[in-house]
Amino acid sequence: MTRWKASAHRRLAAGIAVAAVAATLAACSPEGERQPFVGIDKDPFPSTYTPLESQTTLIVNANIYDGVGGEIEGGAILMEGGKIKAIGQSIAAPDGARVIDAAGRWVTPGIIDVHSHLGVYPSPGVSSHSDGNEVGEPVTADAWVEHSNWPQDPGFWRAAAGGITALQLLPGSANLVGGRSVTLKNVPGRTGQDMKFPGAPYGMKMACGENPKRVYGSGDHNVLHRPSTRMGNVAGYRQAWADAQNYSREWKKYEADYKAGKNVLPPKRDLKLETLAGVLDGEILVHMHCYRADEMVTMIDVMKEFNYQIASFQHAVEAYKIADKLAENKICGAMWADWWGFKMEAFDGIRENIPFMHEAGACAIVHSDDDIGIQRLNQEAAKALADGQRAGVKVTKAEAWQWLSLNPAKSLGVGDKTGSLEVGKDADVVLWSANPYSVYAKADVTFVDGAVTYDRHDPAKRPVSDFELGQPGEGDMK
């Protein structure tokens, strides 16, 4: 081969190589073959809930709190096809219906607990069951509490014995953003998805105050991480929201460009920012652990700065100080009747907190945050009601039941489905042995979608977890 030919050969080979690289790059670039559209599945773990088998049931001779402030003495309620078919003073029994003579007992909507860690910190409470706080970084919006839910937790059935028909599972409050919450029907399920309330929007847990700054500022996780102060907390929320805004813009630009016929590549998915962007888009509800009034108002300002909605402040020990602001901004307060003073930010609680919120026209909720307290939320409401009436708040027992059912349902985005005894709603109902504000009252029968999930007088209708079988506490009926 001559020197000229060798040189020409090398130049040709180099040219072929460059063309091949260029062709490869073109195939991967926006100018190449148009890439398929990349969408995000917003419900990758869908509800597999199927209502339990139910029987058309008519309860007669019952005193009824309807959950919207009304009371019927000696009334009746008909459940059919899992729904409330009729409610009133007198209802004729359909053919084949089961008729329960309440004989003066009481009927209410099922209780909904908006703050529970059942299944996440299940019984027995040992460290291997502790799955509620993904500690390690202050924003863990990518964690979903449903992936920690153990449906065999016997606490679910103890809660049914207390009249609980639905509940929200929340991550813990160690982080600024703890992750997604989930709303459940309180029914037996082989998987957590079998319990997921169909159609309920996701929630997201956030936390104010002492918990996140203690965990990251003075605990075992303080070496590299912020926050360590309340101002650090707020800085952390704001940066997370700013990042989420930018992420949301990138995806919306991608979608708009693709729709316009451009050949564009999608942004990289970020599971943390995806949840936060869902809040900004109004698809995910924020439930925020917050005790002090001043911090709640700061969070309302942050909410307005980034244009999202807080559905509820959880614990809200000082809600009574800003009840007007909470009503104005359509934010519920989920509160205890008389639990306060266990740390500094919980020190200025008053027993009239819940009724004062009600009096101000705000959305007042009784919650538990406790695997034992969830079994007696009717008694918690009774204490708050009595304290309010002693302080001069004009609220009836029928009106106060909204604290346990309709207001919680509204805060979870399912108020059009459950929470009150209105025709067409889910038949989530409790038959009580006595007035449910009495300390002696017990749930006789609990219905979810018209199906019996608990019957105090029928051992076959008192579920026992597989992991209780043969254990001392099996089917405990104290």
mmCIF file with all atom_site columns, C-alpha atoms in Angstrom, residues 397-465:
data_model
loop_
_atom_site.group_PDB
_atom_site.id
_atom_site.type_symbol
_atom_site.label_atom_id
_atom_site.label_alt_id
_atom_site.label_comp_id
_atom_site.label_asym_id
_atom_site.label_entity_id
_atom_site.label_seq_id
_atom_site.pdbx_PDB_ins_code
_atom_site.Cartn_x
_atom_site.Cartn_y
_atom_site.Cartn_z
_atom_site.occupancy
_atom_site.B_iso_or_equiv
_atom_site.pdbx_formal_charge
_atom_site.auth_seq_id
_atom_site.auth_comp_id
_atom_site.auth_asym_id
_atom_site.auth_atom_id
_atom_site.pdbx_PDB_model_num
ATOM 1  C CA . LYS A 1 397 ? -74.417 15.943  71.864 1.00 0.00 ? 397 LYS A CA 1
ATOM 2  C CA . ALA A 1 398 ? -75.763 15.472  68.342 1.00 0.00 ? 398 ALA A CA 1
ATOM 3  C CA . GLU A 1 399 ? -73.650 18.361  67.036 1.00 0.00 ? 399 GLU A CA 1
ATOM 4  C CA . ALA A 1 400 ? -70.555 17.154  68.860 1.00 0.00 ? 400 ALA A CA 1
ATOM 5  C CA . TRP A 1 401 ? -70.672 13.795  67.056 1.00 0.00 ? 401 TRP A CA 1
ATOM 6  C CA . GLN A 1 402 ? -69.377 15.650  63.994 1.00 0.00 ? 402 GLN A CA 1
ATOM 7  C CA . TRP A 1 403 ? -66.016 15.803  65.814 1.00 0.00 ? 403 TRP A CA 1
ATOM 8  C CA . LEU A 1 404 ? -65.808 12.012  65.498 1.00 0.00 ? 404 LEU A CA 1
ATOM 9  C CA . SER A 1 405 ? -67.154 11.284  62.041 1.00 0.00 ? 405 SER A CA 1
ATOM 10 C CA . LEU A 1 406 ? -68.075 13.984  59.528 1.00 0.00 ? 406 LEU A CA 1
ATOM 11 C CA . ASN A 1 407 ? -65.266 16.444  60.261 1.00 0.00 ? 407 ASN A CA 1
ATOM 12 C CA . PRO A 1 408 ? -62.610 13.699  60.118 1.00 0.00 ? 408 PRO A CA 1
ATOM 13 C CA . ALA A 1 409 ? -64.108 12.461  56.859 1.00 0.00 ? 409 ALA A CA 1
ATOM 14 C CA . LYS A 1 410 ? -63.959 15.963  55.379 1.00 0.00 ? 410 LYS A CA 1
ATOM 15 C CA . SER A 1 411 ? -60.322 16.409  56.379 1.00 0.00 ? 411 SER A CA 1
ATOM 16 C CA . LEU A 1 412 ? -59.447 13.147  54.616 1.00 0.00 ? 412 LEU A CA 1
ATOM 17 C CA . GLY A 1 413 ? -61.303 14.080  51.439 1.00 0.00 ? 413 GLY A CA 1
ATOM 18 C CA . VAL A 1 414 ? -64.005 11.401  51.869 1.00 0.00 ? 414 VAL A CA 1
ATOM 19 C CA . GLY A 1 415 ? -66.772 13.513  53.377 1.00 0.00 ? 415 GLY A CA 1
ATOM 20 C CA . ASP A 1 416 ? -68.990 12.806  50.381 1.00 0.00 ? 416 ASP A CA 1
ATOM 21 C CA . LYS A 1 417 ? -68.715 9.049   51.012 1.00 0.00 ? 417 LYS A CA 1
ATOM 22 C CA . THR A 1 418 ? -68.849 8.526   54.776 1.00 0.00 ? 418 THR A CA 1
ATOM 23 C CA . GLY A 1 419 ? -69.011 10.315  58.126 1.00 0.00 ? 419 GLY A CA 1
ATOM 24 C CA . SER A 1 420 ? -72.776 10.814  58.437 1.00 0.00 ? 420 SER A CA 1
ATOM 25 C CA . LEU A 1 421 ? -75.993 8.816   58.192 1.00 0.00 ? 421 LEU A CA 1
ATOM 26 C CA . GLU A 1 422 ? -77.247 10.345  54.964 1.00 0.00 ? 422 GLU A CA 1
ATOM 27 C CA . VAL A 1 423 ? -78.973 8.385   52.224 1.00 0.00 ? 423 VAL A CA 1
ATOM 28 C CA . GLY A 1 424 ? -76.513 7.141   49.609 1.00 0.00 ? 424 GLY A CA 1
ATOM 29 C CA . LYS A 1 425 ? -73.435 7.241   51.821 1.00 0.00 ? 425 LYS A CA 1
ATOM 30 C CA . ASP A 1 426 ? -71.445 4.179   52.841 1.00 0.00 ? 426 ASP A CA 1
ATOM 31 C CA . ALA A 1 427 ? -73.227 2.245   55.596 1.00 0.00 ? 427 ALA A CA 1
ATOM 32 C CA . ASP A 1 428 ? -70.464 2.803   58.171 1.00 0.00 ? 428 ASP A CA 1
ATOM 33 C CA . VAL A 1 429 ? -72.560 2.570   61.308 1.00 0.00 ? 429 VAL A CA 1
ATOM 34 C CA . VAL A 1 430 ? -72.287 1.691   65.000 1.00 0.00 ? 430 VAL A CA 1
ATOM 35 C CA . LEU A 1 431 ? -75.007 0.334   67.282 1.00 0.00 ? 431 LEU A CA 1
ATOM 36 C CA . TRP A 1 432 ? -74.132 1.271   70.875 1.00 0.00 ? 432 TRP A CA 1
ATOM 37 C CA . SER A 1 433 ? -75.328 -0.400  74.076 1.00 0.00 ? 433 SER A CA 1
ATOM 38 C CA . ALA A 1 434 ? -76.168 2.996   75.593 1.00 0.00 ? 434 ALA A CA 1
ATOM 39 C CA . ASN A 1 435 ? -75.739 6.677   74.855 1.00 0.00 ? 435 ASN A CA 1
ATOM 40 C CA . PRO A 1 436 ? -72.224 6.718   73.374 1.00 0.00 ? 436 PRO A CA 1
ATOM 41 C CA . TYR A 1 437 ? -71.215 9.665   75.552 1.00 0.00 ? 437 TYR A CA 1
ATOM 42 C CA . SER A 1 438 ? -71.668 7.464   78.611 1.00 0.00 ? 438 SER A CA 1
ATOM 43 C CA . VAL A 1 439 ? -68.579 5.876   80.107 1.00 0.00 ? 439 VAL A CA 1
ATOM 44 C CA . TYR A 1 440 ? -70.612 2.663   80.304 1.00 0.00 ? 440 TYR A CA 1
ATOM 45 C CA . ALA A 1 441 ? -71.472 2.566   76.571 1.00 0.00 ? 441 ALA A CA 1
ATOM 46 C CA . LYS A 1 442 ? -69.953 -0.167  74.414 1.00 0.00 ? 442 LYS A CA 1
ATOM 47 C CA . ALA A 1 443 ? -70.150 -0.774  70.695 1.00 0.00 ? 443 ALA A CA 1
ATOM 48 C CA . ASP A 1 444 ? -72.559 -3.687  70.291 1.00 0.00 ? 444 ASP A CA 1
ATOM 49 C CA . VAL A 1 445 ? -72.230 -3.958  66.508 1.00 0.00 ? 445 VAL A CA 1
ATOM 50 C CA . THR A 1 446 ? -69.923 -2.159  64.087 1.00 0.00 ? 446 THR A CA 1
ATOM 51 C CA . PHE A 1 447 ? -70.795 -2.096  60.384 1.00 0.00 ? 447 PHE A CA 1
ATOM 52 C CA . VAL A 1 448 ? -68.519 -1.127  57.485 1.00 0.00 ? 448 VAL A CA 1
ATOM 53 C CA . ASP A 1 449 ? -70.310 -0.810  54.163 1.00 0.00 ? 449 ASP A CA 1
ATOM 54 C CA . GLY A 1 450 ? -73.247 -2.547  55.814 1.00 0.00 ? 450 GLY A CA 1
ATOM 55 C CA . ALA A 1 451 ? -71.192 -5.617  56.761 1.00 0.00 ? 451 ALA A CA 1
ATOM 56 C CA . VAL A 1 452 ? -70.658 -6.583  60.389 1.00 0.00 ? 452 VAL A CA 1
ATOM 57 C CA . THR A 1 453 ? -66.994 -6.168  61.314 1.00 0.00 ? 453 THR A CA 1
ATOM 58 C CA . TYR A 1 454 ? -67.549 -6.587  65.053 1.00 0.00 ? 454 TYR A CA 1
ATOM 59 C CA . ASP A 1 455 ? -70.380 -7.974  67.180 1.00 0.00 ? 455 ASP A CA 1
ATOM 60 C CA . ARG A 1 456 ? -69.936 -7.918  70.942 1.00 0.00 ? 456 ARG A CA 1
ATOM 61 C CA . HIS A 1 457 ? -72.421 -10.756 71.400 1.00 0.00 ? 457 HIS A CA 1
ATOM 62 C CA . ASP A 1 458 ? -71.190 -13.031 68.602 1.00 0.00 ? 458 ASP A CA 1
ATOM 63 C CA . PRO A 1 459 ? -67.693 -14.561 69.010 1.00 0.00 ? 459 PRO A CA 1
ATOM 64 C CA . ALA A 1 460 ? -67.715 -15.416 65.303 1.00 0.00 ? 460 ALA A CA 1
ATOM 65 C CA . LYS A 1 461 ? -67.822 -11.700 64.564 1.00 0.00 ? 461 LYS A CA 1
ATOM 66 C CA . ARG A 1 462 ? -64.856 -10.736 66.723 1.00 0.00 ? 462 ARG A CA 1
ATOM 67 C CA . PRO A 1 463 ? -61.814 -11.063 64.440 1.00 0.00 ? 463 PRO A CA 1
ATOM 68 C CA . VAL A 1 464 ? -58.613 -12.535 65.826 1.00 0.00 ? 464 VAL A CA 1
ATOM 69 C CA . SER A 1 465 ? -55.275 -11.913 64.123 1.00 0.00 ? 465 SER A CA 1
#
